[in-house]
Structure formats: C-alpha cells, structure tokens
C-alpha cells in the first residue's frame, strides 16, 4: 500500500472574525493529507488529515463531495474518485485540500510449457502480474477436479495438467482471478472427426483420432446415455480403423463417442442421420461459362420408363436433362465414374457418371432409390459462383490498415482486389490466387468510406463499400482539479488523455517531461468510457508544472506528444471596490471575480443596516437586485469556488444624487475621445468599443471596463505592445461605461466614458 504524504498550505478568508483565540498573534492553520487508495471491495479508500497546526481549536473537517463532517479528519469507506477536504477553525478560517483516490486495477497473464517425464502431461505454468506485491497465491485447477494446486511461487510444476485447466491468482483481499488454458492442438489426444456411411436401414460410424496410446473407444446413446459398445485400439500410432469402427447402427438415433487412454480423454457428438439411398446430383469445377456435373444413383428400371413414355431414357444408363433448354444432355454408363476424379478428395468418384462443359442452367436426373423402392426426380440449378464480400481489418502499425476480401471458393482465378480512397484515388491494386485476402493499404487520414472492387479470372466484378473508422490517434488532453492539493498551496490536479479505441486500446501513455526536465510518470489507471467511445488514461495528484505526455501507438511504437500545463491555483478575489445607487432607486450589482476554480457561488452574508430579504443563501448567479426605497450603507458578499475556498468582501454603497447620464457628442457613431496617443472609437449599436494604442516604445497595459454600478465587466493585460487595436465585444447591456487604460510601467491612466444604446 502506498501513502502520499506532502505538506500543503492554505487560504485565509479575507474577513476573519478575531474573537478570543484569534488575536494578532493568530497563526493560520495548515494540515497534511494522507491517502490510502481503495483495494478490496472497491470502497476501502481513506483520506486522513494529519499534522494539523496553527489556527484556533476546535477544528471541524468536512468531506465536501459526500457532505461528511467530523472532528478527527479521517474519512473511510471511500471509492475511487477526486475529493476535497475542508478544514475550518474556531476563527472561521477555511482551507481546502484536494486529492484523488485511484481505483484498484489488477491483471495477470500466464504461459504453459510442457515438460518431459511425469505420469502423463507434466507442465510448468509461469505467471506474470501487474502487481506482484498484491498477490497472495498462484493456483492451477484441472477440470473435473475439486482440488486446486496453490503456490506462493509464480512458477508451478503441474503433473498432470489437463486441457482447459483453470489458471488462478488470489490477491491479498481473497479475490480470485481466473483464466482458462486451452492447449494447442496436438498437445493432448483428440477426436478429429466421426466419419460415417449411411445405408438404407442403418449407418456405420468410423472415429478418427490422434494423440492416444491404446485407447478405449466407446459408443453411447445420446438420449439415454447408455453404453452401446466399447472397442480397444492397439498400441502405437493408431488413428482409427476397422478395430474401432461401429457398424449397422440405427440411423434414427443420436450418438456420442468417447476415446480415452491413461492420460487423455475426448468426446464427439454424432447427430441423427436419415437414409438418402446414396443418390445425388453434384455440380463442381466451375469455369467461366461451363461446369462439371456428377450424377450418382441407379437408373430407373424399364418398368418405370414404360409408365413414363414422355421421358427419353434407358434402364441401363444414367441420363441427364437440361431443363432450361428443354433437351436431353445424354446418357452414360454407370461405370463412367472411373474416368473422373472427385476434386474434394483427389480420388475417383465411388460411382455414378460425370458430364463436363455444361452451360450454366437447371438440370434434372431420374434416379432409382433402392431404399424406398421408387424412382425420384432430382433437380439442380447451377450458376457461376461469383459471391464476394469485404470488411476492414485492423493492423498494428497504425500507418497501414487492411481490407479483408473473400471470394467464393468456386470462382475462377486469378483474383484482383482494388481499393479506392474516399476521394476516388487508388489505395492499392492487389492480385491474388487465394479466396481469402488480407490487403494492406496506407491508412486514410480521416474516417471515410472505401470502395472495394473485386474481380476474378472470368472478368466478373463486384463492388462493395466498407467504412474505415478513425485509425490514426484522435485524442484530447484535459486537466482536472486545479485545487490546492497534496502538493501544496499552489494547486495541482489530474491529467486525463482521452483517445479513440482503435489507436489507444493497446497504447502506452506516459509523462516524459515536467518543466523541461526528464521524468517518467506512468498512468495511475485507464478505463474505457462507453458513453464517449474513448479510452481514458488518468495521471492523478500531479503538482503544478508544464507536462509532456507521450503516446506510444501500435506495434511500431509510433510516438505522439501533447503539452499541457497544470497552472498554479489562484484564490478567488472580488474586483469591485463599491456599489453605486442613484438616490433611492432600485439598482443591480454584478459581482466580478478573478481566480478560483469554476463554478463559483455567491451569497450575501449581511447588510448594514440589516435587510433580511437579501439573505437568501448561495446562488450561482453573480447578479444581485436591490429593490427601491432602501438606503443601505454596505453589503457583504462571499464568492465560493469549486475547491471550497472563498473570498468575502464588504462593499460600501455610494449614493449618487444626480441620476442623469453623462452627455456625449451628437454623433455617437463617429465620436472619438482622444487622450494623447490612446484613442477609443465606440460602436454603440453593436455594443462594442475599439481601443487603439500607439506609442513610441513598447509597454504593458491593463484595460478595464467598469459599469456605473462599479462592476468590472472586462479586464485584461496586454504585455510588450507599442501598437495595438483592441476590439471589446462583451455583449454589453445598454448603459454608461468607464474605460480605463493603465500604463503599468509609468502608472499613467487614460479614462474614457462611453454609452451603449
């Protein structure tokens, strides 16, 4: 468990009541925060205030987000997140500190190496974890066993280890993390397939298996689970044959076969089969305009032809008819199969006749089914197999992306895949003889639709459109917090990088520099935000400074950099020095505040003389409306920021006996009031001013715009300028405004009065 313990300073409220214990020797309070990040259960985090000094006892502490208050400064049972702790002493001084509790993340991986010796399958399991200090035990549990092999070592020898064994890691909280080991093919004995032969009244099953030594091969009825028969395979390299075949089985049943020796066991399911009499009409070997057709099965007897004189055929031959063209293709001997090779097996067809150079269309054959003792009609319509589909596939280099292209296995080679960018230019032109193609092209910079044109050796072409999502890194870097935190009064915060999943799912994101000094800060944690479809990387509890964040993307580790600053915290400060009221008229006061972390809340604490209807509590608006008929001498307002720090200020109310506005020239559109080399050009109808500064040498200027209530509606400092045209467009409400331009070097002030209609 790691603890962060750093001294932090605080903020003094501008108005502190100096009652007993708050004398001139009063020392402002300070404290430290200690964080314990959550692990077990997810809500085991803790924030503790320690080493509190200064101030006037007693102290109260408040966890702002959960509104928890106590006198100990210890807050437990916290989930991961950012929290603010507030200290308040007997003098009313408030200080806040902010800290982030990082969510617990744990992962592990493993590898299995088979070892020689042992009873059956001896293996070594090696573990790697993201936090080895948090691991209590490592374990392996074979399927079907209730016993788990636990070890304190990340290397475990297991004899035997069985396929689909559970690989386990137990942490210090007792949580068990599990993965399954799926052994590569060939490590264990397995059933490759259950071959079969269907006959009129029964079926034969021929198990084919590998990796066993003298196994028993047993057949079970699937519905009743009853054992039907077991056979013993010979020792040695035996993969199936007549000694382990099962004959004359009822083809209306489901079966399963279990092959087992002293070390291996595997099972395979055999679904119910229906007798088809061995008849078929089978097209194959498609060419551009023609194909081959294999017809299998006994021809109809002479008696059938006698009953069907419209069919031109022979009881001694297999005949094929072209339905599309309404003609007989021809008849062939039942031994014609000897002249043809089945392309699927590489061996001669077992029976039947073959026609080649048939044009595409629909064909018919009449076949006698000895199982049903009847003649059946078999039709087959054949077209050229020019099916095609495509999809975008990722590629770890980022600079390149791939299009997957599938051709129908029967289509004619050579193939060609052409990919066009969204602007119509060629991304890649890819020739191939493979039905599956992984075609790389240079990544299009933005998301867009690619055109994929596939063509085959017959000149057939097909076009499809695939969408390439955002492949290149698209990201944003944010700074969160900014409140006084673990690193002191100057502030601090979290850096969050948010990136698109295709680029950042496997990216490495680190901080490599702070204030131009090399450093290495790994992410505190990362998570996927399903709402924004972004991967988020968090760097928590960082001090102020300028940081360089490095993203390492893809298997080529392409580097991308972002610079972001965590600026020093500025305490909230109310700018106006007074409030103006014209006679006893109603008036509006807008409180302008610099500094603090938004959002701010405002509250009237008291008035002199007291006027209770104005004490309405905190509000988000910085505008206060004072009704007519009240002559207040002062108003005290508190501005509170999101960190919990505040500035309280008492504003005197200046009563103005003359309520008339100041006079200006007759043409307010072109009026120019000039004070030496600083000029103001108003544009009242648009609610804006243009300030033009022209000096012989460069200087720093502060520009302020103040309304008649004394509220500063605009303030900005311009450094090192000699000529500058400044457009003020602050959506000002109609009224009189005072513009002050101060030379910060000579402290000379130029004052202008302007009206906005």
Short mmCIF file of N, CA and C in Angstrom, two decimals, residues 36-39 45 79-82 99-105 524-525 540:
data_model
loop_
_atom_site.label_atom_id
_atom_site.label_comp_id
_atom_site.label_asym_id
_atom_site.label_seq_id
_atom_site.Cartn_x
_atom_site.Cartn_y
_atom_site.Cartn_z
N UNK A 36 -5.04 6.69 1.20
CA UNK A 36 -4.94 5.24 1.08
C UNK A 36 -5.89 4.82 -0.04
N UNK A 37 -5.34 4.37 -1.15
CA UNK A 37 -6.16 4.06 -2.32
C UNK A 37 -6.98 2.79 -2.07
N UNK A 38 -8.19 2.73 -2.61
CA UNK A 38 -9.05 1.56 -2.38
C UNK A 38 -8.51 0.31 -3.07
N UNK A 39 -8.67 -0.79 -2.40
CA UNK A 39 -8.29 -2.08 -2.99
C UNK A 39 -9.45 -3.05 -2.83
N UNK A 45 -11.04 2.93 0.32
CA UNK A 45 -10.13 4.05 0.33
C UNK A 45 -10.29 4.91 1.57
N UNK A 79 -14.76 5.19 -2.23
CA UNK A 79 -14.47 4.62 -3.54
C UNK A 79 -13.47 5.52 -4.27
N UNK A 80 -12.99 5.04 -5.40
CA UNK A 80 -12.06 5.84 -6.19
C UNK A 80 -12.74 7.12 -6.67
N UNK A 81 -11.97 8.20 -6.73
CA UNK A 81 -12.50 9.47 -7.18
C UNK A 81 -11.70 10.62 -6.62
N UNK A 82 -12.09 11.83 -6.99
CA UNK A 82 -11.43 13.04 -6.52
C UNK A 82 -12.26 13.67 -5.42
N UNK A 99 -7.55 15.70 -3.27
CA UNK A 99 -6.75 14.51 -3.55
C UNK A 99 -7.58 13.53 -4.36
N UNK A 100 -6.92 12.72 -5.14
CA UNK A 100 -7.58 11.70 -5.95
C UNK A 100 -7.23 10.32 -5.43
N UNK A 101 -8.25 9.51 -5.17
CA UNK A 101 -8.07 8.11 -4.83
C UNK A 101 -8.17 7.29 -6.12
N UNK A 102 -7.12 6.55 -6.41
CA UNK A 102 -7.00 5.84 -7.68
C UNK A 102 -7.68 4.48 -7.58
N UNK A 103 -8.52 4.09 -8.54
CA UNK A 103 -9.17 2.77 -8.49
C UNK A 103 -8.15 1.65 -8.62
N UNK A 104 -8.42 0.57 -7.91
CA UNK A 104 -7.51 -0.57 -7.96
C UNK A 104 -7.68 -1.32 -9.27
N UNK A 105 -6.56 -1.62 -9.91
CA UNK A 105 -6.57 -2.40 -11.15
C UNK A 105 -5.54 -3.52 -11.02
N UNK A 524 -1.93 6.43 -13.70
CA UNK A 524 -2.47 5.89 -12.46
C UNK A 524 -3.45 4.76 -12.75
N UNK A 525 -4.26 4.95 -13.78
CA UNK A 525 -5.16 3.89 -14.23
C UNK A 525 -5.74 4.31 -15.57
N UNK A 540 -2.89 11.00 -11.77
CA UNK A 540 -3.55 11.64 -10.63
C UNK A 540 -2.56 12.31 -9.69
#
